PDB file of C-alpha atoms in Angstrom:
ATOM      1  CA  UNK A   1      18.354 188.051 -32.205  1.00 36.00           C
ATOM      2  CA  UNK A   2      20.260 188.607 -29.216  1.00 43.00           C
ATOM      3  CA  UNK A   3      23.542 186.437 -28.205  1.00 45.00           C
ATOM      4  CA  UNK A   4      21.917 183.872 -26.222  1.00 48.00           C
ATOM      5  CA  UNK A   5      19.511 183.380 -28.875  1.00 47.00           C
ATOM      6  CA  UNK A   6      22.434 182.706 -30.992  1.00 43.00           C
ATOM      7  CA  UNK A   7      23.972 180.484 -28.881  1.00 46.00           C
ATOM      8  CA  UNK A   8      20.361 178.872 -28.029  1.00 48.00           C
ATOM      9  CA  UNK A   9      20.683 177.678 -32.346  1.00 57.00           C
ATOM     10  CA  UNK A  10      24.018 175.884 -30.904  1.00 75.00           C
ATOM     11  CA  UNK A  11      25.902 178.260 -33.289  1.00 89.00           C
ATOM     12  CA  UNK A  12      29.570 179.177 -32.006  1.00 95.00           C
ATOM     13  CA  UNK A  13      29.826 182.650 -30.434  1.00 97.00           C
ATOM     14  CA  UNK A  14      32.989 184.739 -32.458  1.00 97.00           C
ATOM     15  CA  UNK A  15      34.832 186.321 -31.061  1.00 98.00           C
ATOM     16  CA  UNK A  16      37.221 188.099 -33.312  1.00 98.00           C
ATOM     17  CA  UNK A  17      40.582 190.531 -31.926  1.00 98.00           C
ATOM     18  CA  UNK A  18      41.396 192.749 -33.966  1.00 98.00           C
ATOM     19  CA  UNK A  19      45.347 193.371 -34.354  1.00 98.00           C
ATOM     20  CA  UNK A  20      47.862 195.175 -34.680  1.00 96.00           C
ATOM     21  CA  UNK A  21      52.138 195.201 -34.104  1.00 95.00           C
ATOM     22  CA  UNK A  22      53.041 196.288 -31.067  1.00 95.00           C
ATOM     23  CA  UNK A  23      49.509 194.989 -29.457  1.00 96.00           C
ATOM     24  CA  UNK A  24      49.916 194.839 -25.955  1.00 95.00           C
ATOM     25  CA  UNK A  25      50.289 190.861 -25.230  1.00 95.00           C
ATOM     26  CA  UNK A  26      47.849 190.203 -21.737  1.00 94.00           C
ATOM     27  CA  UNK A  27      45.405 193.206 -24.428  1.00 95.00           C
ATOM     28  CA  UNK A  28      44.690 189.965 -25.723  1.00 96.00           C
ATOM     29  CA  UNK A  29      45.431 187.070 -23.784  1.00 95.00           C
ATOM     30  CA  UNK A  30      43.483 188.555 -20.824  1.00 94.00           C
ATOM     31  CA  UNK A  31      40.178 188.429 -22.466  1.00 95.00           C
ATOM     32  CA  UNK A  32      40.891 185.558 -24.551  1.00 97.00           C
ATOM     33  CA  UNK A  33      41.553 183.137 -21.140  1.00 95.00           C
ATOM     34  CA  UNK A  34      37.839 184.472 -19.922  1.00 94.00           C
ATOM     35  CA  UNK A  35      36.196 183.286 -23.236  1.00 97.00           C
ATOM     36  CA  UNK A  36      37.984 179.836 -22.922  1.00 96.00           C
ATOM     37  CA  UNK A  37      37.717 178.820 -19.642  1.00 95.00           C
ATOM     38  CA  UNK A  38      33.987 179.633 -20.472  1.00 96.00           C
ATOM     39  CA  UNK A  39      33.994 177.214 -22.661  1.00 97.00           C
ATOM     40  CA  UNK A  40      34.694 174.715 -19.999  1.00 94.00           C
ATOM     41  CA  UNK A  41      31.841 175.874 -18.002  1.00 93.00           C
ATOM     42  CA  UNK A  42      29.578 175.323 -20.600  1.00 93.00           C
ATOM     43  CA  UNK A  43      29.275 178.223 -23.469  1.00 96.00           C
ATOM     44  CA  UNK A  44      30.620 177.780 -26.870  1.00 96.00           C
ATOM     45  CA  UNK A  45      33.163 180.519 -27.665  1.00 97.00           C
ATOM     46  CA  UNK A  46      34.719 180.260 -31.094  1.00 98.00           C
ATOM     47  CA  UNK A  47      37.810 182.708 -31.222  1.00 98.00           C
ATOM     48  CA  UNK A  48      39.703 184.581 -34.549  1.00 98.00           C
ATOM     49  CA  UNK A  49      42.493 186.753 -34.355  1.00 98.00           C
ATOM     50  CA  UNK A  50      42.479 189.081 -37.396  1.00 98.00           C
ATOM     51  CA  UNK A  51      44.632 191.984 -38.307  1.00 98.00           C
ATOM     52  CA  UNK A  52      44.098 194.998 -41.654  1.00 97.00           C
ATOM     53  CA  UNK A  53      46.592 193.440 -43.623  1.00 96.00           C
ATOM     54  CA  UNK A  54      45.635 189.531 -42.374  1.00 97.00           C
ATOM     55  CA  UNK A  55      49.527 189.477 -41.704  1.00 97.00           C
ATOM     56  CA  UNK A  56      51.055 188.429 -38.212  1.00 97.00           C
ATOM     57  CA  UNK A  57      52.247 191.223 -36.250  1.00 97.00           C
ATOM     58  CA  UNK A  58      54.493 191.706 -33.129  1.00 96.00           C
ATOM     59  CA  UNK A  59      53.329 192.284 -29.600  1.00 96.00           C
ATOM     60  CA  UNK A  60      55.004 194.233 -27.151  1.00 93.00           C
ATOM     61  CA  UNK A  61      56.877 191.859 -25.505  1.00 94.00           C
ATOM     62  CA  UNK A  62      58.710 190.924 -29.359  1.00 95.00           C
ATOM     63  CA  UNK A  63      56.140 188.049 -29.529  1.00 93.00           C
ATOM     64  CA  UNK A  64      54.475 186.910 -32.633  1.00 95.00           C
ATOM     65  CA  UNK A  65      50.292 186.680 -33.690  1.00 95.00           C
ATOM     66  CA  UNK A  66      49.849 184.634 -36.238  1.00 96.00           C
ATOM     67  CA  UNK A  67      46.274 185.899 -37.808  1.00 97.00           C
ATOM     68  CA  UNK A  68      43.551 183.907 -39.173  1.00 96.00           C
ATOM     69  CA  UNK A  69      42.273 186.317 -41.821  1.00 96.00           C
ATOM     70  CA  UNK A  70      43.095 189.881 -42.466  1.00 97.00           C
ATOM     71  CA  UNK A  71      39.691 191.513 -40.509  1.00 97.00           C
ATOM     72  CA  UNK A  72      37.919 192.657 -44.256  1.00 97.00           C
ATOM     73  CA  UNK A  73      37.520 189.197 -44.818  1.00 96.00           C
ATOM     74  CA  UNK A  74      34.711 188.813 -41.478  1.00 97.00           C
ATOM     75  CA  UNK A  75      31.098 189.024 -42.632  1.00 96.00           C
ATOM     76  CA  UNK A  76      30.112 187.389 -39.780  1.00 96.00           C
ATOM     77  CA  UNK A  77      31.311 188.331 -35.371  1.00 97.00           C
ATOM     78  CA  UNK A  78      28.644 188.576 -32.405  1.00 97.00           C
ATOM     79  CA  UNK A  79      31.691 190.408 -30.140  1.00 98.00           C
ATOM     80  CA  UNK A  80      34.685 192.115 -32.002  1.00 98.00           C
ATOM     81  CA  UNK A  81      37.422 192.916 -29.394  1.00 98.00           C
ATOM     82  CA  UNK A  82      40.428 196.142 -30.064  1.00 98.00           C
ATOM     83  CA  UNK A  83      42.833 195.344 -27.843  1.00 97.00           C
ATOM     84  CA  UNK A  84      45.384 198.480 -27.000  1.00 95.00           C
ATOM     85  CA  UNK A  85      49.038 199.048 -27.542  1.00 94.00           C
ATOM     86  CA  UNK A  86      51.325 202.388 -26.260  1.00 90.00           C
ATOM     87  CA  UNK A  87      51.518 203.138 -30.188  1.00 89.00           C
ATOM     88  CA  UNK A  88      48.023 204.360 -29.961  1.00 93.00           C
ATOM     89  CA  UNK A  89      48.740 207.274 -28.168  1.00 90.00           C
ATOM     90  CA  UNK A  90      51.821 207.912 -29.423  1.00 73.00           C
ATOM     91  CA  UNK A  91      51.020 208.256 -32.837  1.00 74.00           C
ATOM     92  CA  UNK A  92      48.318 208.661 -35.365  1.00 87.00           C
ATOM     93  CA  UNK A  93      46.300 205.897 -36.079  1.00 93.00           C
ATOM     94  CA  UNK A  94      46.797 203.904 -39.417  1.00 94.00           C
ATOM     95  CA  UNK A  95      43.177 204.776 -40.840  1.00 96.00           C
ATOM     96  CA  UNK A  96      44.077 200.849 -42.100  1.00 97.00           C
ATOM     97  CA  UNK A  97      43.702 199.785 -38.354  1.00 97.00           C
ATOM     98  CA  UNK A  98      40.942 202.405 -38.162  1.00 97.00           C
ATOM     99  CA  UNK A  99      38.532 201.502 -41.364  1.00 98.00           C
ATOM    100  CA  UNK A 100      39.046 197.506 -40.257  1.00 98.00           C
ATOM    101  CA  UNK A 101      37.473 198.566 -37.173  1.00 98.00           C
ATOM    102  CA  UNK A 102      35.002 200.312 -39.273  1.00 98.00           C
ATOM    103  CA  UNK A 103      34.180 197.622 -40.875  1.00 98.00           C
ATOM    104  CA  UNK A 104      34.156 194.263 -38.534  1.00 98.00           C
ATOM    105  CA  UNK A 105      32.074 196.744 -35.869  1.00 97.00           C
ATOM    106  CA  UNK A 106      29.184 196.806 -39.029  1.00 97.00           C
ATOM    107  CA  UNK A 107      29.380 192.494 -38.939  1.00 97.00           C
ATOM    108  CA  UNK A 108      29.324 192.601 -35.645  1.00 97.00           C
ATOM    109  CA  UNK A 109      26.332 192.041 -32.646  1.00 95.00           C
ATOM    110  CA  UNK A 110      28.927 194.452 -30.292  1.00 97.00           C
ATOM    111  CA  UNK A 111      32.322 195.863 -29.653  1.00 97.00           C
ATOM    112  CA  UNK A 112      34.599 196.324 -26.981  1.00 97.00           C
ATOM    113  CA  UNK A 113      37.961 197.847 -26.596  1.00 97.00           C
ATOM    114  CA  UNK A 114      40.881 197.182 -24.265  1.00 96.00           C
ATOM    115  CA  UNK A 115      42.965 200.097 -22.243  1.00 94.00           C
ATOM    116  CA  UNK A 116      43.471 201.916 -25.170  1.00 95.00           C
ATOM    117  CA  UNK A 117      42.077 200.019 -28.028  1.00 97.00           C
ATOM    118  CA  UNK A 118      39.123 203.264 -27.838  1.00 97.00           C
ATOM    119  CA  UNK A 119      41.469 205.643 -29.244  1.00 97.00           C
ATOM    120  CA  UNK A 120      41.517 203.002 -31.783  1.00 97.00           C
ATOM    121  CA  UNK A 121      37.237 203.256 -31.776  1.00 98.00           C
ATOM    122  CA  UNK A 122      37.430 206.395 -30.982  1.00 97.00           C
ATOM    123  CA  UNK A 123      39.266 207.276 -34.126  1.00 96.00           C
ATOM    124  CA  UNK A 124      36.965 205.177 -36.730  1.00 96.00           C
ATOM    125  CA  UNK A 125      34.083 207.240 -34.929  1.00 97.00           C
ATOM    126  CA  UNK A 126      32.490 204.063 -33.078  1.00 97.00           C
ATOM    127  CA  UNK A 127      32.331 205.875 -29.913  1.00 97.00           C
ATOM    128  CA  UNK A 128      31.175 209.467 -30.289  1.00 97.00           C
ATOM    129  CA  UNK A 129      28.829 210.678 -28.470  1.00 96.00           C
ATOM    130  CA  UNK A 130      28.562 207.715 -25.665  1.00 95.00           C
ATOM    131  CA  UNK A 131      30.444 207.258 -22.529  1.00 93.00           C
ATOM    132  CA  UNK A 132      34.046 205.040 -22.585  1.00 94.00           C
ATOM    133  CA  UNK A 133      36.566 204.785 -20.535  1.00 92.00           C
ATOM    134  CA  UNK A 134      40.210 203.879 -21.357  1.00 93.00           C
ATOM    135  CA  UNK A 135      43.488 203.406 -19.131  1.00 90.00           C
ATOM    136  CA  UNK A 136      43.210 206.317 -16.298  1.00 85.00           C
ATOM    137  CA  UNK A 137      46.878 207.017 -17.537  1.00 85.00           C
ATOM    138  CA  UNK A 138      45.318 208.662 -20.958  1.00 90.00           C
ATOM    139  CA  UNK A 139      41.077 209.545 -20.070  1.00 89.00           C
ATOM    140  CA  UNK A 140      42.468 212.696 -19.983  1.00 87.00           C
ATOM    141  CA  UNK A 141      44.455 212.699 -23.436  1.00 91.00           C
ATOM    142  CA  UNK A 142      41.040 210.558 -24.859  1.00 93.00           C
ATOM    143  CA  UNK A 143      38.802 213.117 -23.728  1.00 91.00           C
ATOM    144  CA  UNK A 144      40.284 216.499 -25.498  1.00 90.00           C
ATOM    145  CA  UNK A 145      40.979 214.469 -28.332  1.00 92.00           C
ATOM    146  CA  UNK A 146      38.014 213.263 -29.379  1.00 94.00           C
ATOM    147  CA  UNK A 147      35.425 216.011 -27.627  1.00 93.00           C
ATOM    148  CA  UNK A 148      32.321 214.084 -28.235  1.00 96.00           C
ATOM    149  CA  UNK A 149      32.772 211.103 -26.380  1.00 96.00           C
ATOM    150  CA  UNK A 150      31.607 211.321 -22.656  1.00 93.00           C
ATOM    151  CA  UNK A 151      34.735 210.044 -21.016  1.00 91.00           C
ATOM    152  CA  UNK A 152      33.990 208.252 -17.895  1.00 87.00           C
ATOM    153  CA  UNK A 153      37.681 208.343 -16.129  1.00 82.00           C
ATOM    154  CA  UNK A 154      37.021 206.504 -13.156  1.00 74.00           C
ATOM    155  CA  UNK A 155      35.362 203.540 -14.450  1.00 80.00           C
ATOM    156  CA  UNK A 156      36.667 199.975 -14.588  1.00 82.00           C
ATOM    157  CA  UNK A 157      34.881 199.160 -17.826  1.00 86.00           C
ATOM    158  CA  UNK A 158      31.477 201.262 -19.504  1.00 89.00           C
ATOM    159  CA  UNK A 159      28.750 199.329 -21.674  1.00 90.00           C
ATOM    160  CA  UNK A 160      26.989 202.839 -23.874  1.00 91.00           C
ATOM    161  CA  UNK A 161      24.656 200.168 -26.174  1.00 91.00           C
ATOM    162  CA  UNK A 162      26.557 197.975 -27.881  1.00 94.00           C
ATOM    163  CA  UNK A 163      29.370 199.008 -27.771  1.00 96.00           C
ATOM    164  CA  UNK A 164      31.665 198.196 -24.497  1.00 95.00           C
ATOM    165  CA  UNK A 165      35.391 200.144 -23.113  1.00 95.00           C
ATOM    166  CA  UNK A 166      37.789 198.940 -20.439  1.00 92.00           C
ATOM    167  CA  UNK A 167      40.252 200.704 -18.661  1.00 89.00           C
ATOM    168  CA  UNK A 168      43.610 198.985 -18.924  1.00 78.00           C
ATOM    169  CA  UNK A 169      45.143 195.447 -19.496  1.00 73.00           C
ATOM    170  CA  UNK A 170      43.664 193.337 -16.729  1.00 82.00           C
ATOM    171  CA  UNK A 171      40.293 195.648 -17.010  1.00 86.00           C
ATOM    172  CA  UNK A 172      39.813 193.836 -20.317  1.00 90.00           C
ATOM    173  CA  UNK A 173      39.107 190.786 -18.543  1.00 89.00           C
ATOM    174  CA  UNK A 174      37.033 192.100 -15.744  1.00 86.00           C
ATOM    175  CA  UNK A 175      34.757 193.483 -18.747  1.00 90.00           C
ATOM    176  CA  UNK A 176      35.405 189.898 -21.040  1.00 92.00           C
ATOM    177  CA  UNK A 177      34.003 188.639 -17.693  1.00 88.00           C
ATOM    178  CA  UNK A 178      30.786 191.215 -17.507  1.00 88.00           C
ATOM    179  CA  UNK A 179      30.123 190.228 -21.165  1.00 92.00           C
ATOM    180  CA  UNK A 180      30.736 186.072 -20.713  1.00 92.00           C
ATOM    181  CA  UNK A 181      27.782 186.897 -17.846  1.00 88.00           C
ATOM    182  CA  UNK A 182      25.541 188.997 -19.752  1.00 89.00           C
ATOM    183  CA  UNK A 183      26.072 185.885 -22.394  1.00 93.00           C
ATOM    184  CA  UNK A 184      25.452 182.646 -19.784  1.00 92.00           C
ATOM    185  CA  UNK A 185      24.205 184.055 -16.424  1.00 80.00           C
ATOM    186  CA  UNK A 186      26.063 184.551 -13.509  1.00 78.00           C
ATOM    187  CA  UNK A 187      26.593 180.602 -12.676  1.00 82.00           C
ATOM    188  CA  UNK A 188      29.133 180.945 -14.868  1.00 89.00           C
ATOM    189  CA  UNK A 189      30.672 184.352 -14.751  1.00 85.00           C
ATOM    190  CA  UNK A 190      31.314 183.081 -10.956  1.00 82.00           C
ATOM    191  CA  UNK A 191      33.100 179.540 -12.422  1.00 86.00           C
ATOM    192  CA  UNK A 192      35.411 181.409 -14.708  1.00 88.00           C
ATOM    193  CA  UNK A 193      35.878 183.827 -11.692  1.00 84.00           C
ATOM    194  CA  UNK A 194      37.380 182.106  -8.589  1.00 81.00           C
ATOM    195  CA  UNK A 195      39.049 179.384 -11.769  1.00 84.00           C
ATOM    196  CA  UNK A 196      41.254 182.861 -12.823  1.00 85.00           C
ATOM    197  CA  UNK A 197      41.052 183.845  -9.899  1.00 70.00           C
ATOM    198  CA  UNK A 198      39.455 187.623 -10.964  1.00 71.00           C
ATOM    199  CA  UNK A 199      36.671 190.103  -9.104  1.00 60.00           C
ATOM    200  CA  UNK A 200      33.448 189.274 -10.284  1.00 54.00           C
ATOM    201  CA  UNK A 201      32.605 192.599  -9.977  1.00 57.00           C
ATOM    202  CA  UNK A 202      36.048 194.531  -8.610  1.00 58.00           C
ATOM    203  CA  UNK A 203      35.064 196.778  -5.639  1.00 55.00           C
ATOM    204  CA  UNK A 204      36.065 200.708  -6.590  1.00 55.00           C
ATOM    205  CA  UNK A 205      37.126 202.753 -10.061  1.00 58.00           C
ATOM    206  CA  UNK A 206      40.201 203.594 -11.500  1.00 59.00           C
ATOM    207  CA  UNK A 207      41.643 206.156  -8.828  1.00 54.00           C
ATOM    208  CA  UNK A 208      42.515 203.583  -6.895  1.00 51.00           C
ATOM    209  CA  UNK A 209      46.093 202.819  -9.399  1.00 52.00           C
ATOM    210  CA  UNK A 210      46.154 205.796 -10.420  1.00 51.00           C
ATOM    211  CA  UNK A 211      49.764 207.524  -9.632  1.00 48.00           C
ATOM    212  CA  UNK A 212      49.564 210.665  -7.086  1.00 51.00           C
ATOM    213  CA  UNK A 213      47.964 214.026  -8.072  1.00 56.00           C
ATOM    214  CA  UNK A 214      50.402 215.631 -10.587  1.00 54.00           C
ATOM    215  CA  UNK A 215      49.771 218.921  -9.030  1.00 61.00           C
ATOM    216  CA  UNK A 216      51.654 221.866 -12.471  1.00 63.00           C
ATOM    217  CA  UNK A 217      53.675 224.184 -10.797  1.00 66.00           C
ATOM    218  CA  UNK A 218      52.008 227.444 -10.478  1.00 79.00           C
ATOM    219  CA  UNK A 219      53.424 230.620 -12.505  1.00 80.00           C
ATOM    220  CA  UNK A 220      52.367 232.733  -9.728  1.00 87.00           C
ATOM    221  CA  UNK A 221      55.289 232.732  -6.671  1.00 88.00           C
ATOM    222  CA  UNK A 222      52.129 233.051  -3.846  1.00 90.00           C
ATOM    223  CA  UNK A 223      50.732 230.114  -5.284  1.00 91.00           C
ATOM    224  CA  UNK A 224      53.233 228.329  -5.758  1.00 86.00           C
ATOM    225  CA  UNK A 225      53.857 229.331  -1.461  1.00 89.00           C
ATOM    226  CA  UNK A 226      50.813 228.021  -0.876  1.00 91.00           C
ATOM    227  CA  UNK A 227      50.829 224.479  -2.419  1.00 88.00           C
ATOM    228  CA  UNK A 228      54.683 223.897  -1.664  1.00 82.00           C
ATOM    229  CA  UNK A 229      53.147 224.332   2.084  1.00 86.00           C
ATOM    230  CA  UNK A 230      50.097 221.288   1.882  1.00 88.00           C
ATOM    231  CA  UNK A 231      52.635 219.260  -0.115  1.00 82.00           C
ATOM    232  CA  UNK A 232      55.301 219.414   2.474  1.00 77.00           C
ATOM    233  CA  UNK A 233      53.063 218.360   5.021  1.00 84.00           C
ATOM    234  CA  UNK A 234      49.243 217.664   3.889  1.00 88.00           C
ATOM    235  CA  UNK A 235      48.520 216.813   7.921  1.00 88.00           C
ATOM    236  CA  UNK A 236      49.141 220.320   9.334  1.00 90.00           C
ATOM    237  CA  UNK A 237      45.941 222.579  10.382  1.00 91.00           C
ATOM    238  CA  UNK A 238      45.650 223.999   6.327  1.00 94.00           C
ATOM    239  CA  UNK A 239      42.964 226.829   5.638  1.00 94.00           C
ATOM    240  CA  UNK A 240      42.035 228.798   3.805  1.00 95.00           C
ATOM    241  CA  UNK A 241      43.330 232.335   6.136  1.00 95.00           C
ATOM    242  CA  UNK A 242      46.428 230.187   6.802  1.00 94.00           C
ATOM    243  CA  UNK A 243      47.562 229.462   3.622  1.00 95.00           C
ATOM    244  CA  UNK A 244      46.495 233.000   2.282  1.00 94.00           C
ATOM    245  CA  UNK A 245      49.204 234.046   4.731  1.00 94.00           C
ATOM    246  CA  UNK A 246      51.152 231.594   3.597  1.00 92.00           C
ATOM    247  CA  UNK A 247      51.050 233.496   0.532  1.00 92.00           C
ATOM    248  CA  UNK A 248      50.599 236.985   1.380  1.00 93.00           C
ATOM    249  CA  UNK A 249      47.345 237.815   0.018  1.00 94.00           C
ATOM    250  CA  UNK A 250      43.858 237.310   0.718  1.00 95.00           C
ATOM    251  CA  UNK A 251      41.960 234.697   1.044  1.00 95.00           C
ATOM    252  CA  UNK A 252      39.602 236.068  -1.723  1.00 95.00           C
ATOM    253  CA  UNK A 253      42.325 236.683  -4.727  1.00 95.00           C
ATOM    254  CA  UNK A 254      44.450 233.262  -2.839  1.00 94.00           C
ATOM    255  CA  UNK A 255      40.697 231.105  -4.395  1.00 94.00           C
ATOM    256  CA  UNK A 256      40.868 232.757  -7.813  1.00 94.00           C
ATOM    257  CA  UNK A 257      44.663 231.765  -8.083  1.00 92.00           C
ATOM    258  CA  UNK A 258      43.574 228.068  -7.044  1.00 93.00           C
ATOM    259  CA  UNK A 259      40.631 227.919  -9.528  1.00 91.00           C
ATOM    260  CA  UNK A 260      42.798 228.704 -12.655  1.00 89.00           C
ATOM    261  CA  UNK A 261      45.930 227.695 -12.088  1.00 87.00           C
ATOM    262  CA  UNK A 262      45.299 223.962 -10.364  1.00 86.00           C
ATOM    263  CA  UNK A 263      41.347 224.018 -10.711  1.00 86.00           C
ATOM    264  CA  UNK A 264      40.808 223.644  -7.625  1.00 89.00           C
ATOM    265  CA  UNK A 265      39.447 225.273  -4.483  1.00 93.00           C
ATOM    266  CA  UNK A 266      41.932 225.516  -1.355  1.00 94.00           C
ATOM    267  CA  UNK A 267      40.267 223.217   0.310  1.00 94.00           C
ATOM    268  CA  UNK A 268      39.185 220.174  -2.273  1.00 93.00           C
ATOM    269  CA  UNK A 269      43.078 220.726  -2.527  1.00 92.00           C
ATOM    270  CA  UNK A 270      43.907 220.264   1.272  1.00 94.00           C
ATOM    271  CA  UNK A 271      41.973 217.151   1.176  1.00 94.00           C
ATOM    272  CA  UNK A 272      43.126 215.354  -1.959  1.00 90.00           C
ATOM    273  CA  UNK A 273      46.665 215.877  -0.823  1.00 90.00           C
ATOM    274  CA  UNK A 274      45.413 214.468   2.567  1.00 93.00           C
ATOM    275  CA  UNK A 275      44.147 211.545   1.350  1.00 92.00           C
ATOM    276  CA  UNK A 276      47.231 210.513  -1.664  1.00 86.00           C
ATOM    277  CA  UNK A 277      49.186 210.310   1.528  1.00 87.00           C
ATOM    278  CA  UNK A 278      47.422 208.962   3.666  1.00 90.00           C
ATOM    279  CA  UNK A 279      46.767 206.217   0.759  1.00 85.00           C
ATOM    280  CA  UNK A 280      50.484 206.705   0.565  1.00 81.00           C
ATOM    281  CA  UNK A 281      50.983 205.217   4.541  1.00 85.00           C
ATOM    282  CA  UNK A 282      47.960 202.656   3.367  1.00 86.00           C
ATOM    283  CA  UNK A 283      50.523 200.655   1.291  1.00 76.00           C
ATOM    284  CA  UNK A 284      53.070 201.352   3.713  1.00 75.00           C
ATOM    285  CA  UNK A 285      51.267 199.368   6.535  1.00 82.00           C
ATOM    286  CA  UNK A 286      49.677 201.768   8.715  1.00 86.00           C
ATOM    287  CA  UNK A 287      46.583 201.094   9.644  1.00 90.00           C
ATOM    288  CA  UNK A 288      43.121 203.284   9.198  1.00 92.00           C
ATOM    289  CA  UNK A 289      43.588 205.013  12.188  1.00 93.00           C
ATOM    290  CA  UNK A 290      47.272 206.623  12.026  1.00 91.00           C
ATOM    291  CA  UNK A 291      47.052 207.214   7.908  1.00 91.00           C
ATOM    292  CA  UNK A 292      44.359 209.379   9.295  1.00 93.00           C
ATOM    293  CA  UNK A 293      45.730 211.223  11.888  1.00 91.00           C
ATOM    294  CA  UNK A 294      48.989 211.086   9.996  1.00 90.00           C
ATOM    295  CA  UNK A 295      47.599 213.079   7.107  1.00 91.00           C
ATOM    296  CA  UNK A 296      45.844 215.662   8.696  1.00 92.00           C
ATOM    297  CA  UNK A 297      41.995 213.779   9.202  1.00 93.00           C
ATOM    298  CA  UNK A 298      40.003 214.927  11.682  1.00 86.00           C
ATOM    299  CA  UNK A 299      38.988 211.464  12.959  1.00 91.00           C
ATOM    300  CA  UNK A 300      39.164 207.545  11.698  1.00 93.00           C
ATOM    301  CA  UNK A 301      35.627 208.162  10.294  1.00 94.00           C
ATOM    302  CA  UNK A 302      35.679 211.080   8.837  1.00 93.00           C
ATOM    303  CA  UNK A 303      38.393 209.971   6.334  1.00 94.00           C
ATOM    304  CA  UNK A 304      36.832 206.315   5.791  1.00 93.00           C
ATOM    305  CA  UNK A 305      34.340 208.655   4.110  1.00 93.00           C
ATOM    306  CA  UNK A 306      36.051 210.746   2.896  1.00 93.00           C
ATOM    307  CA  UNK A 307      38.431 208.247   0.749  1.00 93.00           C
ATOM    308  CA  UNK A 308      35.586 205.777   0.092  1.00 92.00           C
ATOM    309  CA  UNK A 309      34.107 208.657  -1.686  1.00 89.00           C
ATOM    310  CA  UNK A 310      37.305 209.183  -3.494  1.00 87.00           C
ATOM    311  CA  UNK A 311      38.178 205.965  -4.299  1.00 85.00           C
ATOM    312  CA  UNK A 312      35.571 203.394  -4.498  1.00 86.00           C
ATOM    313  CA  UNK A 313      36.757 201.586  -1.682  1.00 87.00           C
ATOM    314  CA  UNK A 314      36.997 201.765   1.545  1.00 90.00           C
ATOM    315  CA  UNK A 315      40.516 202.077   3.234  1.00 91.00           C
ATOM    316  CA  UNK A 316      40.709 198.948   4.824  1.00 89.00           C
ATOM    317  CA  UNK A 317      39.925 197.188   2.045  1.00 86.00           C
ATOM    318  CA  UNK A 318      42.241 199.131  -0.588  1.00 82.00           C
ATOM    319  CA  UNK A 319      45.343 198.315   1.748  1.00 80.00           C
ATOM    320  CA  UNK A 320      44.250 194.805   1.326  1.00 78.00           C
ATOM    321  CA  UNK A 321      45.085 194.256  -1.873  1.00 70.00           C
ATOM    322  CA  UNK A 322      48.009 196.863  -2.287  1.00 63.00           C
ATOM    323  CA  UNK A 323      49.594 197.037   0.714  1.00 57.00           C
ATOM    324  CA  UNK A 324      53.809 196.094  -0.022  1.00 48.00           C
ATOM    325  CA  UNK A 325      55.016 196.112   3.395  1.00 43.00           C
ATOM    326  CA  UNK A 326      54.552 195.892   7.000  1.00 44.00           C
ATOM    327  CA  UNK A 327      56.559 198.924   9.109  1.00 47.00           C
ATOM    328  CA  UNK A 328      58.754 197.367  11.112  1.00 43.00           C
ATOM    329  CA  UNK A 329      57.336 195.631  14.278  1.00 41.00           C
ATOM    330  CA  UNK A 330      53.912 195.962  13.207  1.00 40.00           C
ATOM    331  CA  UNK A 331      52.127 193.395  12.837  1.00 34.00           C
TER     332      UNK A 331
END
């Protein structure tokens, strides 16, 4: 029986949150607000809060959240939400928490994680053989720690059957909005998005929010010289041959060193550093043409194509979302 069928039977849609100490408050309140707002537009979600032992939890901001029951006392749920928290990455997850996730998944129609809540689902084995995502900062850790998961590093949220996962914090609201649309229709989801000032479908992927490329310090002095040349001046006319000359090695040898230590071809490394330079310029108020020229792209058109391919969003749209200041004298 589908979610819509269940709701046609005039039964509330049970949404159960599985909480633990130091849970990130917005991972809970964000999706909860989406479901609550949907109720004002014809939905019938009933929210319940649980913890493994039935005790209140203390959130990341120090606020206590009281729960309705322990997770193992839940006999039926339509949707289970597992919010995240920094503690879920830094230390082993308590078996009681993963056991609770297993129980709730077994009695739920679908299960979803918000941010690092994916580590709870992963520890419970619920993501094995599935596609999933988490906060961009932790996707590599998730992939390394749980190799049976197909980690989608750039996704805002991922649906794989009845198991859902989302990226960091506010992406939990994107996921909740998608669940509302699946349960009802685009009209209800659009109404909720308008009220909460959300994108009905957010443009781009996680990479638009991520921190600049962290370049490992090369072990080989020759490679270090080439990398430093690019990092210090991404807009210069870097070619494999010019970088090899800077490094004092052959182009073939430089390619091997880039592959071994950086994991990228020299040309790809140059492009990514240029894109990050351009992104910083856009955020500082430079227009697309200026950002393209100052970061080393031959034309604004080439820059637009490369930027959109890399970040999943056009540079002009990225700037409207992320610009924090304008340069003096520019309007």
